[in-house]
mmCIF file of C-alpha atoms in Angstrom:
data_model
loop_
_atom_site.group_PDB
_atom_site.id
_atom_site.type_symbol
_atom_site.label_atom_id
_atom_site.label_comp_id
_atom_site.label_asym_id
_atom_site.label_seq_id
_atom_site.Cartn_x
_atom_site.Cartn_y
_atom_site.Cartn_z
ATOM 1 C CA PHE I 1 3.781 -33.814 11.359
ATOM 2 C CA LEU I 2 3.254 -30.373 9.815
ATOM 3 C CA PHE I 3 2.803 -28.695 13.198
ATOM 4 C CA SER I 4 6.004 -30.216 14.575
ATOM 5 C CA THR I 5 8.030 -28.405 11.882
ATOM 6 C CA MET I 6 6.245 -25.055 12.158
ATOM 7 C CA GLY I 7 8.227 -22.085 13.450
ATOM 8 C CA ALA I 8 6.960 -19.193 15.556
ATOM 9 C CA TYR I 9 6.252 -16.934 12.555
ATOM 10 C CA LYS I 10 4.237 -19.696 10.901
ATOM 11 C CA TYR I 11 2.086 -20.025 14.039
ATOM 12 C CA ILE I 12 1.372 -16.265 14.002
ATOM 13 C CA GLN I 13 0.549 -16.467 10.292
ATOM 14 C CA GLU I 14 -1.939 -19.291 10.832
ATOM 15 C CA LEU I 15 -3.476 -17.373 13.735
ATOM 16 C CA HIS I 16 -4.076 -14.315 11.516
ATOM 17 C CA LYS I 17 -5.823 -16.490 8.930
ATOM 18 C CA LYS I 18 -8.555 -17.245 11.495
ATOM 19 C CA LYS I 19 -9.808 -13.731 12.229
ATOM 20 C CA GLN I 20 -13.193 -15.043 13.472
ATOM 21 C CA SER I 21 -11.571 -17.048 16.278
ATOM 22 C CA ASP I 22 -12.080 -15.875 19.864
ATOM 23 C CA VAL I 23 -8.412 -14.973 20.315
ATOM 24 C CA MET I 24 -8.201 -12.840 17.164
ATOM 25 C CA ARG I 25 -11.597 -11.186 17.692
ATOM 26 C CA PHE I 26 -10.571 -10.095 21.174
ATOM 27 C CA LEU I 27 -7.088 -8.993 20.069
ATOM 28 C CA LEU I 28 -8.351 -6.996 17.078
ATOM 29 C CA ARG I 29 -11.078 -5.342 19.145
ATOM 30 C CA VAL I 30 -8.669 -4.220 21.870
ATOM 31 C CA ARG I 31 -6.057 -3.042 19.385
ATOM 32 C CA CYS I 32 -8.655 -1.133 17.373
ATOM 33 C CA TRP I 33 -9.740 0.677 20.518
ATOM 34 C CA GLU I 34 -6.096 1.634 21.142
ATOM 35 C CA TYR I 35 -5.448 2.789 17.540
ATOM 36 C CA ARG I 36 -8.582 4.953 17.561
ATOM 37 C CA HIS I 37 -7.127 7.154 20.318
ATOM 38 C CA LEU I 38 -3.745 7.644 18.633
ATOM 39 C CA PRO I 39 -2.906 10.299 16.000
ATOM 40 C CA VAL I 40 -3.818 9.605 12.361
ATOM 41 C CA ILE I 41 -0.160 8.966 11.453
ATOM 42 C CA HIS I 42 2.267 7.848 14.157
ATOM 43 C CA ARG I 43 5.503 5.915 14.359
ATOM 44 C CA VAL I 44 5.515 2.542 16.142
ATOM 45 C CA THR I 45 8.491 0.883 17.798
ATOM 46 C CA ARG I 46 7.823 -2.575 16.342
ATOM 47 C CA PRO I 47 5.373 -4.096 13.831
ATOM 48 C CA SER I 48 2.011 -5.373 15.100
ATOM 49 C CA ARG I 49 2.334 -8.314 12.691
ATOM 50 C CA PRO I 50 6.055 -9.251 12.688
ATOM 51 C CA GLU I 51 5.626 -12.259 10.395
ATOM 52 C CA LYS I 52 3.787 -10.174 7.764
ATOM 53 C CA ALA I 53 6.274 -7.319 7.992
ATOM 54 C CA ARG I 54 9.201 -9.703 7.498
ATOM 55 C CA ARG I 55 7.566 -11.277 4.444
ATOM 56 C CA LEU I 56 7.259 -7.782 2.942
ATOM 57 C CA GLY I 57 10.928 -6.927 3.475
ATOM 58 C CA TYR I 58 11.156 -5.582 7.049
ATOM 59 C CA LYS I 59 14.254 -6.320 9.119
ATOM 60 C CA ALA I 60 14.630 -5.505 12.817
ATOM 61 C CA LYS I 61 17.754 -3.416 12.317
ATOM 62 C CA GLN I 62 18.843 0.190 11.926
ATOM 63 C CA GLY I 63 17.381 2.085 9.007
ATOM 64 C CA TYR I 64 13.966 0.369 8.991
ATOM 65 C CA VAL I 65 10.967 2.316 10.338
ATOM 66 C CA ILE I 66 7.292 1.424 10.839
ATOM 67 C CA PHE I 67 4.477 3.988 10.681
ATOM 68 C CA ARG I 68 0.817 3.261 11.425
ATOM 69 C CA VAL I 69 -1.861 5.227 9.554
ATOM 70 C CA ARG I 70 -5.636 5.222 9.406
ATOM 71 C CA VAL I 71 -7.717 5.940 6.320
ATOM 72 C CA ARG I 72 -11.442 6.636 6.239
ATOM 73 C CA VAL I 73 -13.296 3.980 4.253
ATOM 74 C CA GLY I 74 -16.008 4.628 1.669
ATOM 75 C CA GLY I 75 -16.436 6.143 -1.770
ATOM 76 C CA ARG I 76 -14.796 9.273 -3.137
ATOM 77 C CA LYS I 77 -17.337 12.085 -3.308
ATOM 78 C CA LYS I 78 -16.667 14.570 -6.109
ATOM 79 C CA PRO I 79 -15.243 17.806 -4.613
ATOM 80 C CA VAL I 80 -17.662 20.327 -6.151
ATOM 81 C CA ALA I 81 -19.419 23.280 -4.512
ATOM 82 C CA LYS I 82 -23.067 22.610 -3.549
ATOM 83 C CA GLY I 83 -23.060 19.439 -5.666
ATOM 84 C CA ILE I 84 -23.104 21.446 -8.915
ATOM 85 C CA VAL I 85 -21.111 19.906 -11.766
ATOM 86 C CA TYR I 86 -20.861 22.145 -14.809
ATOM 87 C CA GLY I 87 -20.721 19.958 -17.890
ATOM 88 C CA LYS I 88 -22.454 17.127 -19.654
ATOM 89 C CA PRO I 89 -25.076 14.944 -17.949
ATOM 90 C CA LYS I 90 -22.659 12.014 -18.161
ATOM 91 C CA SER I 91 -20.367 13.643 -15.603
ATOM 92 C CA GLN I 92 -23.075 14.986 -13.262
ATOM 93 C CA GLY I 93 -22.528 12.307 -10.581
ATOM 94 C CA VAL I 94 -21.354 13.458 -7.142
ATOM 95 C CA THR I 95 -21.867 10.766 -4.502
ATOM 96 C CA GLN I 96 -21.643 7.225 -5.874
ATOM 97 C CA LEU I 97 -18.114 7.549 -7.251
ATOM 98 C CA LYS I 98 -15.264 5.194 -6.323
ATOM 99 C CA PRO I 99 -11.556 6.084 -6.195
ATOM 100 C CA ARG I 100 -9.169 4.715 -8.815
ATOM 101 C CA ARG I 101 -6.557 3.820 -6.181
ATOM 102 C CA ASN I 102 -7.167 1.444 -3.289
ATOM 103 C CA LEU I 103 -7.039 2.578 0.347
ATOM 104 C CA LYS I 104 -3.648 0.978 0.926
ATOM 105 C CA VAL I 105 -2.087 3.173 -1.785
ATOM 106 C CA VAL I 106 -3.731 6.228 -0.210
ATOM 107 C CA ALA I 107 -2.291 5.246 3.191
ATOM 108 C CA GLU I 108 1.215 4.817 1.761
ATOM 109 C CA GLY I 109 0.987 8.207 0.042
ATOM 110 C CA ARG I 110 0.018 9.994 3.249
ATOM 111 C CA VAL I 111 2.866 8.440 5.225
ATOM 112 C CA GLY I 112 5.346 9.176 2.416
ATOM 113 C CA LYS I 113 4.276 12.813 2.487
ATOM 114 C CA VAL I 114 4.901 13.093 6.253
ATOM 115 C CA ALA I 115 8.227 11.203 6.203
ATOM 116 C CA GLY I 116 9.729 12.775 3.098
ATOM 117 C CA ASN I 117 13.295 11.718 3.908
ATOM 118 C CA LEU I 118 12.348 8.016 3.978
ATOM 119 C CA ARG I 119 11.416 5.597 1.181
ATOM 120 C CA VAL I 120 8.212 3.538 1.301
ATOM 121 C CA LEU I 121 9.006 -0.162 0.924
ATOM 122 C CA ASN I 122 5.632 -1.833 1.485
ATOM 123 C CA SER I 123 2.554 -1.893 3.719
ATOM 124 C CA TYR I 124 0.015 -4.285 5.209
ATOM 125 C CA TRP I 125 -3.434 -4.275 6.822
ATOM 126 C CA VAL I 126 -3.590 -4.411 10.623
ATOM 127 C CA ASN I 127 -7.162 -3.550 11.612
ATOM 128 C CA GLN I 128 -10.425 -1.934 10.632
ATOM 129 C CA ASP I 129 -13.702 -0.749 12.116
ATOM 130 C CA SER I 130 -16.846 0.800 10.659
ATOM 131 C CA VAL I 131 -15.127 4.126 9.902
ATOM 132 C CA TYR I 132 -11.401 3.490 9.349
ATOM 133 C CA LYS I 133 -8.931 0.999 7.971
ATOM 134 C CA TYR I 134 -5.563 0.838 9.723
ATOM 135 C CA TYR I 135 -2.336 0.050 7.879
ATOM 136 C CA GLU I 136 1.290 -0.227 8.900
ATOM 137 C CA VAL I 137 3.790 1.118 6.370
ATOM 138 C CA ILE I 138 7.411 -0.092 6.199
ATOM 139 C CA LEU I 139 9.859 2.712 5.412
ATOM 140 C CA VAL I 140 13.605 2.665 4.800
ATOM 141 C CA ASP I 141 16.139 5.421 5.515
ATOM 142 C CA PRO I 142 18.215 5.776 2.297
ATOM 143 C CA SER I 143 20.890 7.886 3.997
ATOM 144 C CA HIS I 144 21.638 5.322 6.744
ATOM 145 C CA LYS I 145 24.936 3.475 6.376
ATOM 146 C CA ALA I 146 23.341 0.152 7.418
ATOM 147 C CA ILE I 147 21.001 0.436 4.418
ATOM 148 C CA ARG I 148 23.538 1.807 1.917
ATOM 149 C CA ARG I 149 25.993 -1.028 2.659
ATOM 150 C CA ASP I 150 23.399 -3.828 2.458
ATOM 151 C CA PRO I 151 23.336 -5.201 -1.125
ATOM 152 C CA ARG I 152 19.827 -6.645 -0.639
ATOM 153 C CA ILE I 153 18.146 -3.284 0.047
ATOM 154 C CA ASN I 154 20.493 -0.534 -1.222
ATOM 155 C CA TRP I 155 18.575 -0.437 -4.552
ATOM 156 C CA ILE I 156 16.077 1.787 -2.721
ATOM 157 C CA CYS I 157 18.785 4.438 -2.205
ATOM 158 C CA LYS I 158 18.790 5.362 -5.913
ATOM 159 C CA PRO I 159 17.276 8.779 -6.728
ATOM 160 C CA VAL I 160 14.749 7.134 -9.066
ATOM 161 C CA GLN I 161 13.096 5.507 -6.037
ATOM 162 C CA LYS I 162 12.064 8.859 -4.473
ATOM 163 C CA HIS I 163 8.349 8.893 -3.610
ATOM 164 C CA ARG I 164 7.720 5.571 -5.329
ATOM 165 C CA GLU I 165 4.391 5.360 -3.465
ATOM 166 C CA LYS I 166 3.144 8.448 -5.350
ATOM 167 C CA ARG I 167 3.972 6.924 -8.743
ATOM 168 C CA GLY I 168 2.335 3.528 -8.259
ATOM 169 C CA LEU I 169 5.605 1.596 -7.861
ATOM 170 C CA THR I 170 4.875 -0.150 -4.557
ATOM 171 C CA SER I 171 3.185 -3.546 -4.498
ATOM 172 C CA SER I 172 -0.296 -2.123 -3.854
ATOM 173 C CA GLY I 173 0.327 0.666 -6.375
ATOM 174 C CA ARG I 174 1.155 -1.870 -9.086
ATOM 175 C CA HIS I 175 -1.970 -3.785 -8.064
ATOM 176 C CA ALA I 176 -4.099 -0.663 -8.582
ATOM 177 C CA ARG I 177 -2.532 -0.203 -12.029
ATOM 178 C CA GLY I 178 -3.364 -3.808 -12.987
ATOM 179 C CA LEU I 179 0.289 -4.884 -13.259
ATOM 180 C CA ILE I 180 0.140 -7.936 -11.001
ATOM 181 C CA GLY I 181 -1.065 -10.474 -13.586
ATOM 182 C CA LYS I 182 0.864 -11.743 -16.594
ATOM 183 C CA GLY I 183 -0.083 -13.281 -19.913
ATOM 184 C CA PRO I 184 -2.495 -12.506 -22.757
ATOM 185 C CA ARG I 185 -5.260 -11.255 -20.450
ATOM 186 C CA HIS I 186 -3.054 -8.474 -19.084
ATOM 187 C CA LEU I 187 -1.344 -7.266 -22.257
ATOM 188 C CA LYS I 188 -3.345 -4.033 -22.377
ATOM 189 C CA ASN I 189 -2.180 -3.054 -18.878
ATOM 190 C CA ARG I 190 1.456 -2.698 -19.952
ATOM 191 C CA PRO I 191 3.249 -0.313 -19.901
ATOM 192 C CA SER I 192 0.001 1.342 -18.736
ATOM 193 C CA ARG I 193 -3.655 1.387 -19.758
ATOM 194 C CA HIS I 194 -3.326 4.967 -21.001
ATOM 195 C CA ALA I 195 -0.217 4.188 -23.069
ATOM 196 C CA THR I 196 -2.015 1.242 -24.712
ATOM 197 C CA TRP I 197 -5.069 3.393 -25.444
ATOM 198 C CA LYS I 198 -2.864 6.113 -26.942
ATOM 199 C CA ARG I 199 -0.970 3.623 -29.108
ATOM 200 C CA ASN I 200 -4.198 2.079 -30.425
ATOM 201 C CA ASN I 201 -5.909 5.397 -31.112
ATOM 202 C CA LYS I 202 -3.028 7.317 -32.636
ATOM 203 C CA LEU I 203 -3.000 7.784 -36.404
ATOM 204 C CA SER I 204 0.549 7.388 -37.668
ATOM 205 C CA LEU I 205 1.165 8.415 -41.285
ATOM 206 C CA ARG I 206 4.518 7.753 -42.939
ATOM 207 C CA ARG I 207 6.067 10.802 -44.553
ATOM 208 C CA TYR I 208 6.461 10.542 -48.294
ATOM 209 C CA ARG I 209 10.078 11.169 -49.296
#
Protein backbone atom coordinates (compact mmCIF):
# COMPACT_ATOMS: atom_id res chain seq x y z
CA PHE A 1 0.00 0.00 0.00
CA LEU A 2 2.90 2.35 0.78
CA PHE A 3 4.48 1.86 -2.65
CA SER A 4 1.22 2.63 -4.45
CA THR A 5 1.19 6.13 -2.92
CA MET A 6 4.88 6.89 -3.48
CA GLY A 7 5.78 9.66 -5.92
CA ALA A 8 8.80 9.83 -8.22
CA TYR A 9 10.92 11.84 -5.76
CA LYS A 10 10.20 9.31 -3.01
CA TYR A 11 11.42 6.48 -5.27
CA ILE A 12 14.69 8.36 -5.92
CA GLN A 13 15.06 9.00 -2.19
CA GLU A 14 14.62 5.32 -1.35
CA LEU A 15 17.10 4.41 -4.08
CA HIS A 16 19.76 6.71 -2.56
CA LYS A 17 19.28 5.07 0.84
CA LYS A 18 20.57 1.78 -0.63
CA LYS A 19 24.03 2.85 -1.79
CA GLN A 20 25.33 -0.76 -1.71
CA SER A 21 22.78 -1.91 -4.30
CA ASP A 22 24.02 -2.82 -7.78
CA VAL A 23 22.25 0.12 -9.42
CA MET A 24 23.67 2.74 -7.04
CA ARG A 25 27.17 1.23 -6.99
CA PHE A 26 27.33 1.36 -10.78
CA LEU A 27 25.81 4.86 -10.96
CA LEU A 28 28.11 6.32 -8.29
CA ARG A 29 31.19 4.72 -9.86
CA VAL A 30 30.44 6.10 -13.33
CA ARG A 31 29.55 9.54 -12.00
CA CYS A 32 32.68 9.67 -9.86
CA TRP A 33 34.78 8.91 -12.92
CA GLU A 34 33.07 11.81 -14.73
CA TYR A 35 33.46 14.28 -11.82
CA ARG A 36 37.16 13.46 -11.48
CA HIS A 37 37.86 14.84 -14.97
CA LEU A 38 35.95 18.10 -14.44
CA PRO A 39 37.34 21.29 -12.84
CA VAL A 40 37.39 21.54 -9.04
CA ILE A 41 34.47 24.00 -9.05
CA HIS A 42 32.04 24.00 -11.97
CA ARG A 43 28.44 24.96 -12.59
CA VAL A 44 25.94 22.21 -13.47
CA THR A 45 22.73 22.63 -15.44
CA ARG A 46 20.59 20.54 -13.09
CA PRO A 47 21.07 18.80 -9.72
CA SER A 48 22.38 15.21 -9.68
CA ARG A 49 19.95 14.47 -6.83
CA PRO A 50 16.77 16.46 -7.63
CA GLU A 51 14.80 15.11 -4.67
CA LYS A 52 17.55 16.09 -2.20
CA ALA A 53 18.02 19.51 -3.76
CA ARG A 54 14.28 20.22 -3.55
CA ARG A 55 14.18 19.21 0.12
CA LEU A 56 16.97 21.73 0.78
CA GLY A 57 15.16 24.61 -0.92
CA TYR A 58 16.04 24.32 -4.63
CA LYS A 59 13.44 25.25 -7.24
CA ALA A 60 13.83 24.68 -10.98
CA LYS A 61 13.30 28.33 -11.87
CA GLN A 62 15.25 31.48 -12.65
CA GLY A 63 17.61 32.71 -9.97
CA TYR A 64 18.61 29.28 -8.61
CA VAL A 65 22.08 27.94 -9.50
CA ILE A 66 23.87 24.66 -8.75
CA PHE A 67 27.66 24.37 -8.43
CA ARG A 68 29.57 21.12 -7.95
CA VAL A 69 32.80 21.17 -5.93
CA ARG A 70 35.32 18.61 -4.75
CA VAL A 71 37.21 18.73 -1.47
CA ARG A 72 40.22 16.62 -0.54
CA VAL A 73 39.46 14.40 2.45
CA GLY A 74 41.73 13.86 5.45
CA GLY A 75 43.11 15.75 8.42
CA ARG A 76 44.33 19.34 8.51
CA LYS A 77 48.12 19.40 8.71
CA LYS A 78 49.50 22.43 10.55
CA PRO A 79 50.97 24.90 8.00
CA VAL A 80 54.44 25.36 9.51
CA ALA A 81 57.83 25.40 7.77
CA LYS A 82 59.78 22.11 8.03
CA GLY A 83 57.39 20.89 10.75
CA ILE A 84 58.89 23.29 13.32
CA VAL A 85 56.38 24.74 15.79
CA TYR A 86 57.85 27.41 18.04
CA GLY A 87 56.10 27.25 21.38
CA LYS A 88 55.14 24.92 24.17
CA PRO A 89 55.28 21.12 23.81
CA LYS A 90 51.48 21.04 24.03
CA SER A 91 51.19 22.72 20.64
CA GLN A 92 54.02 20.84 18.88
CA GLY A 93 51.68 18.58 16.86
CA VAL A 94 51.79 18.87 13.06
CA THR A 95 50.15 15.87 11.37
CA GLN A 96 47.36 14.31 13.42
CA LEU A 97 45.23 17.45 13.66
CA LYS A 98 41.58 17.61 12.56
CA PRO A 99 39.77 20.69 11.22
CA ARG A 100 37.13 22.43 13.33
CA ARG A 101 34.74 22.72 10.36
CA ASN A 102 33.41 19.77 8.39
CA LEU A 103 34.20 19.26 4.70
CA LYS A 104 30.75 20.39 3.60
CA VAL A 105 31.32 23.82 5.19
CA VAL A 106 34.70 24.03 3.45
CA ALA A 107 33.04 23.18 0.12
CA GLU A 108 30.37 25.85 0.59
CA GLY A 109 33.03 28.44 1.46
CA ARG A 110 35.04 27.73 -1.69
CA VAL A 111 31.99 28.01 -3.94
CA GLY A 112 30.86 31.20 -2.18
CA LYS A 113 34.28 32.71 -2.81
CA VAL A 114 34.11 31.96 -6.55
CA ALA A 115 30.48 33.09 -6.98
CA GLY A 116 30.62 36.24 -4.86
CA ASN A 117 27.45 37.75 -6.35
CA LEU A 118 25.33 34.75 -5.29
CA ARG A 119 24.13 33.61 -1.86
CA VAL A 120 24.74 30.06 -0.60
CA LEU A 121 21.45 28.43 0.40
CA ASN A 122 22.47 24.85 1.19
CA SER A 123 24.50 21.88 -0.03
CA TYR A 124 24.43 18.09 -0.16
CA TRP A 125 26.76 15.12 -0.72
CA VAL A 126 26.80 13.56 -4.19
CA ASN A 127 29.83 11.27 -4.33
CA GLN A 128 33.20 10.38 -2.90
CA ASP A 129 36.29 8.32 -3.66
CA SER A 130 39.53 7.64 -1.80
CA VAL A 131 40.85 11.18 -2.35
CA TYR A 132 37.88 13.56 -2.71
CA LYS A 133 34.36 14.21 -1.52
CA TYR A 134 32.01 15.80 -4.04
CA TYR A 135 29.25 18.21 -3.02
CA GLU A 136 26.63 20.17 -4.91
CA VAL A 137 25.94 23.66 -3.55
CA ILE A 138 22.62 25.47 -4.10
CA LEU A 139 23.06 29.20 -4.70
CA VAL A 140 20.52 31.98 -5.14
CA ASP A 141 20.89 35.20 -7.15
CA PRO A 142 19.73 38.02 -4.81
CA SER A 143 19.53 40.57 -7.62
CA HIS A 144 17.15 38.50 -9.79
CA LYS A 145 13.57 39.75 -9.92
CA ALA A 146 12.17 36.20 -9.67
CA ILE A 147 13.92 35.84 -6.30
CA ARG A 148 13.22 39.35 -4.98
CA ARG A 149 9.48 39.01 -5.68
CA ASP A 150 9.12 35.54 -4.13
CA PRO A 151 8.11 35.93 -0.45
CA ARG A 152 9.38 32.43 0.40
CA ILE A 153 13.02 33.12 -0.56
CA ASN A 154 13.48 36.92 -0.67
CA TRP A 155 14.80 36.85 2.94
CA ILE A 156 18.14 35.86 1.40
CA CYS A 157 18.31 39.20 -0.45
CA LYS A 158 18.96 41.12 2.79
CA PRO A 159 22.51 42.51 3.16
CA VAL A 160 22.95 40.57 6.42
CA GLN A 161 22.87 37.32 4.43
CA LYS A 162 26.07 38.14 2.47
CA HIS A 163 28.59 35.28 2.68
CA ARG A 164 26.52 33.39 5.24
CA GLU A 165 28.60 30.28 4.46
CA LYS A 166 31.71 32.03 5.84
CA ARG A 167 30.00 32.87 9.13
CA GLY A 168 28.57 29.44 9.93
CA LEU A 169 24.95 30.35 9.11
CA THR A 170 24.17 27.56 6.64
CA SER A 171 22.77 24.25 7.85
CA SER A 172 26.16 22.50 7.87
CA GLY A 173 27.80 25.58 9.39
CA ARG A 174 25.33 25.55 12.29
CA HIS A 175 26.00 21.82 12.64
CA ALA A 176 29.74 22.49 12.98
CA ARG A 177 29.00 25.10 15.65
CA GLY A 178 26.87 22.62 17.62
CA LEU A 179 23.63 24.57 17.12
CA ILE A 180 21.48 21.74 15.78
CA GLY A 181 20.37 20.26 19.11
CA LYS A 182 18.11 21.88 21.69
CA GLY A 183 17.56 21.47 25.40
CA PRO A 184 19.72 21.31 28.53
CA ARG A 185 22.52 19.35 26.85
CA HIS A 186 23.13 22.12 24.32
CA LEU A 187 22.86 25.20 26.52
CA LYS A 188 26.60 25.88 26.43
CA ASN A 189 26.58 26.04 22.61
CA ARG A 190 24.41 29.16 22.53
CA PRO A 191 24.99 31.88 21.43
CA SER A 192 28.40 30.24 20.85
CA ARG A 193 30.87 28.11 22.80
CA HIS A 194 33.30 31.03 23.02
CA ALA A 195 30.62 33.44 24.28
CA THR A 196 29.61 30.95 27.00
CA TRP A 197 33.25 30.44 28.02
CA LYS A 198 33.79 34.21 28.17
CA ARG A 199 30.65 34.75 30.25
CA ASN A 200 31.64 32.02 32.73
CA ASN A 201 35.25 33.16 33.06
CA LYS A 202 34.74 36.91 33.24
CA LEU A 203 35.03 38.58 36.64
CA SER A 204 32.35 41.24 36.93
CA LEU A 205 32.67 43.62 39.90
CA ARG A 206 29.92 46.12 40.67
CA ARG A 207 31.14 49.68 41.04
CA TYR A 208 30.65 51.14 44.48
CA ARG A 209 28.69 54.40 44.27
